[in-house]
Structure formats: structure tokens, C-alpha cells
Amino acid sequence: MKRIVSAALLGLGWMLSGAVQADAKAVEEALKQNLPTLKPDSVQPSPIPGLYEVMMGAKLFYVSEDGRYLIQGSMVDVKDRKDLTEAKLAGARLTSLDKMGVGQMIVFKPKATKHVAYVFTDIDCGYCRKLHSEIDQYLAQGIEIRYLFFPRSGPNTESYFKAVSVWCAKDRNAAFTKAKKGDTPDRKDCDNPVDEQLALGNAFGANGTPMIITEKGDILPGYVPAAQLVKIMEQQAADQPEPQAAAKK
């Protein structure tokens, strides 16, 4: 009897799973009809019946099951006091950073890495320079700093060319530090990730620098001292489970 019940429940599970997948596929098809240029990475049911999560890179929005109504904003579980949208976005940010790869970043490593922070930076930003002037303090706290370029003035500007030149230098870390002290790097050009990093920062909603992404995928806008940053990251480690995308490599 138990075997019969178990088999029935298993069959029901497969049926429900297939129905969910079919519904998500129908939503995706409806989206294509209404917004043919939209190319979602995934479409999944949201916690609200009849509303679906649509993920595109590091962006998340919600759509009705007929694909007609699109909603942008945060979904909050009032009972549990949890921002469900931000939790999803945090994982998406880490996935995007993971896809870019640490080899496309300028990395300052401590002797023993306890935490990882991604920092979108502008060579000419005052608070970005302040942060890097204290790099030894971050390293002393065991925080590995992974820099990505975000020249706020945009492509083909002085700050942009400085970022490219630093990337193309023989010793990127040394060139980066010199540029942060105000030295203008010798103009160089080569294959570089600056445009990709600028686009990623925009996708994350950057409107200033420095912008710090923690190893949990949360955004900390602006300069955060090393002692404060390590406290934030330790608290996050205690409060939250590891997101799907790995923060440390």
C-alpha cells in the first residue's frame, strides 16, 4: 500500500513539475509576442499566483501569465520582512561577476583571504582614491579586493582612457596604484574589459563610485572603511546562507 501511495505521489510530482514548466513556457511565448526583442534568461513562477519572475542578466522583473502586464520593483514578504527581489538579484549579480571571471579584474590579495569584495571604481573618483589609499587596511582584515572599472564619464573620455591604459600596463596593479595617486598613465591600448565592466556596472544600477558588491551579492554604495566593511561581511556570513553563485574562487 505504501509503495502504491509513494508511486502516486511521485507521479503527481512529475505532473505538477511539467505543468509549471508548461506555464512558464507559455509566459515566455506571450512575452515574445508582446516584446519580441526581449530575451529572458529564465522565466519562473513567483510566490504570487499568476505572476512570474523574468530574469535577464542581473535584472529581474515580473510579468502576468498572459504576458501583457510587466511590473518592475521589489516584492516584499511583509510577514517575514524579507525583500524577495533583492535576494534574487544578489545571486544574479554574483552569477554575472562569476561569468566575467576574476582574470578580467585587477585583484589585490591578502596573505589569507577571509572575504571577497568587488569594487567598481573610477580612476579619477576622490573616494575611490581614498579607498585604494587604504588598501593595506582591507588586506590586513583578510578582504580580497577585486576591482572593476566604471569610468563615470563614459566611453572615450579621459577617465576611460586611463582605465584602458592601466589595464594594458605590464604591471597592472602597480599602474593602478600610481594612477590612484594622481599619476596619468602612459597611453596604451589593447584588448580590455573596460566596456564590459562599464556595462555590468550600469546593469547593477551604479550611479556613483566606488560601488562595492559583497560576497553575498549585496550592493554597498560609496566608500566603506575596512573595519566597517569586515563587520558587515561577517554579519552577512552569520545571517545569510551562501548564494548559488560562488563568491570565492
XYZ file of C-alpha atoms in Angstrom:
249
model
C 0.000 0.000 0.000
C 2.823 2.371 0.926
C 4.508 1.657 -2.402
C 1.303 2.474 -4.277
C 0.908 5.785 -2.430
C 4.574 6.681 -2.977
C 4.292 5.917 -6.676
C 1.148 8.036 -6.936
C 2.795 10.959 -5.164
C 5.845 10.674 -7.409
C 3.623 10.681 -10.481
C 1.752 13.715 -9.173
C 5.080 15.480 -8.592
C 6.134 14.910 -12.172
C 2.743 16.129 -13.424
C 2.948 19.322 -11.345
C 6.530 19.917 -12.431
C 5.511 19.530 -16.066
C 2.577 21.905 -15.583
C 4.836 24.554 -14.030
C 7.316 24.232 -16.889
C 4.488 24.409 -19.425
C 3.056 27.533 -17.770
C 6.471 29.226 -17.727
C 6.927 28.354 -21.392
C 3.527 29.868 -22.201
C 4.506 33.068 -20.396
C 7.775 33.205 -22.330
C 5.916 32.775 -25.622
C 3.447 35.516 -24.660
C 6.365 37.804 -23.830
C 7.928 37.142 -27.229
C 4.717 38.198 -28.936
C 4.378 41.414 -26.950
C 8.102 42.234 -26.606
C 9.916 40.375 -29.423
C 13.307 41.938 -28.625
C 13.203 40.651 -25.036
C 15.452 37.638 -24.436
C 14.991 36.400 -20.861
C 17.498 34.066 -19.235
C 14.765 32.391 -17.225
C 11.030 32.552 -16.528
C 9.801 31.046 -13.254
C 6.686 31.248 -11.076
C 6.886 33.908 -8.372
C 5.500 33.491 -4.824
C 2.351 35.298 -6.043
C -0.010 33.050 -8.076
C -0.359 34.230 -11.667
C 2.802 36.323 -11.539
C 6.111 35.149 -12.998
C 9.732 36.145 -12.383
C 11.665 37.080 -15.501
C 15.438 37.212 -15.120
C 17.668 38.976 -17.651
C 21.305 39.033 -16.604
C 21.384 40.997 -13.362
C 17.877 42.413 -13.836
C 14.609 40.982 -12.530
C 11.033 41.949 -13.260
C 7.613 40.345 -13.007
C 5.055 39.594 -15.685
C 1.451 38.407 -15.712
C 0.792 34.904 -17.040
C -0.693 36.291 -20.268
C 2.496 38.305 -20.870
C 0.538 41.569 -21.014
C 1.464 43.261 -17.741
C 5.059 43.856 -16.694
C 5.953 45.015 -13.196
C 9.276 46.483 -12.082
C 10.103 46.901 -8.425
C 10.614 44.961 -5.213
C 8.462 42.105 -3.985
C 8.470 42.124 -0.183
C 7.271 39.341 2.101
C 5.655 41.530 4.762
C 5.176 38.672 7.214
C 8.829 37.592 7.145
C 10.039 41.171 6.480
C 12.165 39.980 3.566
C 12.867 41.631 0.206
C 12.424 38.657 -2.126
C 13.531 40.606 -5.191
C 16.811 41.745 -3.665
C 17.615 38.190 -2.601
C 17.236 37.031 -6.218
C 19.224 39.981 -7.557
C 22.092 39.316 -5.162
C 22.535 35.848 -6.624
C 22.226 37.215 -10.165
C 24.980 39.763 -9.510
C 27.341 37.046 -8.318
C 26.494 34.936 -11.357
C 27.312 37.873 -13.653
C 30.595 38.541 -11.857
C 31.439 34.854 -11.997
C 30.804 34.817 -15.762
C 33.135 37.765 -16.231
C 35.831 35.930 -14.301
C 38.405 37.105 -11.800
C 41.007 37.087 -14.580
C 39.243 40.145 -16.024
C 39.635 42.122 -12.790
C 42.530 43.831 -11.017
C 42.940 41.904 -7.795
C 44.691 42.807 -4.545
C 45.013 39.681 -2.399
C 45.748 39.408 1.323
C 48.023 36.685 2.673
C 44.924 34.728 3.692
C 41.556 35.562 2.105
C 38.653 35.607 4.550
C 36.256 37.699 2.472
C 35.946 38.958 -1.102
C 34.685 42.386 -2.187
C 34.105 43.532 -5.764
C 34.653 47.260 -6.213
C 33.502 49.250 -9.245
C 35.950 52.136 -9.415
C 36.784 55.279 -11.358
C 40.455 56.273 -11.624
C 39.581 59.948 -11.001
C 36.974 59.470 -8.255
C 38.052 61.058 -4.959
C 36.503 58.471 -2.654
C 37.766 55.678 -4.927
C 41.272 57.058 -4.385
C 40.659 57.232 -0.651
C 39.565 53.596 -0.616
C 42.645 52.451 -2.509
C 44.949 54.573 -0.354
C 43.796 52.298 2.471
C 44.222 49.041 0.528
C 46.641 47.690 3.143
C 43.908 48.037 5.772
C 41.492 45.933 3.710
C 44.171 43.304 3.114
C 45.031 43.261 6.826
C 41.364 42.407 7.513
C 41.641 39.479 5.115
C 39.487 41.167 2.463
C 40.440 40.431 -1.131
C 39.614 43.437 -3.313
C 38.605 42.717 -6.900
C 38.458 45.935 -8.911
C 36.283 46.546 -11.952
C 36.429 49.771 -13.948
C 33.467 52.110 -14.025
C 34.588 55.407 -15.584
C 31.646 57.630 -14.688
C 32.281 59.993 -17.592
C 31.565 57.139 -20.005
C 33.404 55.679 -23.012
C 36.123 57.581 -24.856
C 36.741 60.067 -22.074
C 39.899 60.839 -20.115
C 38.936 58.573 -17.209
C 38.034 55.796 -19.639
C 41.394 56.021 -21.429
C 43.197 55.961 -18.069
C 41.371 52.738 -17.190
C 42.332 51.147 -20.509
C 45.940 52.274 -20.137
C 46.169 50.794 -16.636
C 44.769 47.505 -17.888
C 47.264 47.417 -20.750
C 50.259 48.158 -18.493
C 52.878 45.458 -17.913
C 52.218 45.553 -14.155
C 48.518 46.360 -13.789
C 48.473 46.524 -10.001
C 51.399 48.926 -9.884
C 49.941 51.067 -12.680
C 46.573 51.072 -10.911
C 48.109 52.278 -7.642
C 50.125 55.012 -9.384
C 47.022 56.217 -11.247
C 45.072 56.315 -7.980
C 47.780 58.599 -6.583
C 47.175 61.044 -9.418
C 49.784 59.976 -11.973
C 48.497 59.915 -15.537
C 49.422 56.543 -17.058
C 51.166 56.372 -20.409
C 48.512 55.998 -23.102
C 48.217 52.354 -24.135
C 45.675 50.285 -25.965
C 44.977 46.548 -26.052
C 42.147 44.075 -25.661
C 40.492 45.075 -22.389
C 37.326 44.502 -20.314
C 36.556 48.169 -19.583
C 33.466 48.402 -21.821
C 32.104 45.126 -20.450
C 32.696 46.242 -16.871
C 31.079 49.611 -17.527
C 28.020 47.858 -18.974
C 27.893 45.497 -15.989
C 28.035 48.397 -13.542
C 25.141 50.034 -15.375
C 23.204 46.750 -15.259
C 23.751 46.697 -11.494
C 22.328 50.218 -11.279
C 25.572 52.008 -10.456
C 25.128 55.762 -10.211
C 28.403 56.561 -8.500
C 31.704 55.132 -7.367
C 33.028 53.352 -5.502
C 30.291 50.731 -5.574
C 31.056 47.640 -3.511
C 29.475 44.235 -4.126
C 29.864 41.926 -1.148
C 30.485 38.195 -1.409
C 26.757 37.762 -0.724
C 25.904 39.881 -3.776
C 24.650 42.918 -1.842
C 25.440 46.453 -3.004
C 27.164 48.933 -0.693
C 27.139 52.318 -2.426
C 30.088 54.573 -1.676
C 33.251 54.336 0.386
C 33.203 51.928 3.339
C 36.237 51.808 5.696
C 37.942 48.437 6.068
C 36.945 47.943 9.723
C 33.295 48.646 8.919
C 33.324 46.514 5.759
C 34.640 43.437 7.535
C 31.925 43.800 10.204
C 29.247 43.992 7.503
C 30.600 40.934 5.724
C 30.938 38.913 8.911
C 27.359 39.793 9.841
C 26.167 38.750 6.375
C 28.035 35.460 6.696
C 26.278 34.820 10.009
C 22.797 35.838 8.824
C 22.560 34.522 5.270
C 23.071 31.171 3.537
C 25.615 31.033 0.717
C 24.061 32.211 -2.599
C 24.141 29.837 -5.565
C 26.984 31.649 -7.301
C 30.303 31.217 -5.525
C 31.845 34.441 -4.261
C 35.293 32.965 -3.772
C 37.346 31.304 -6.452
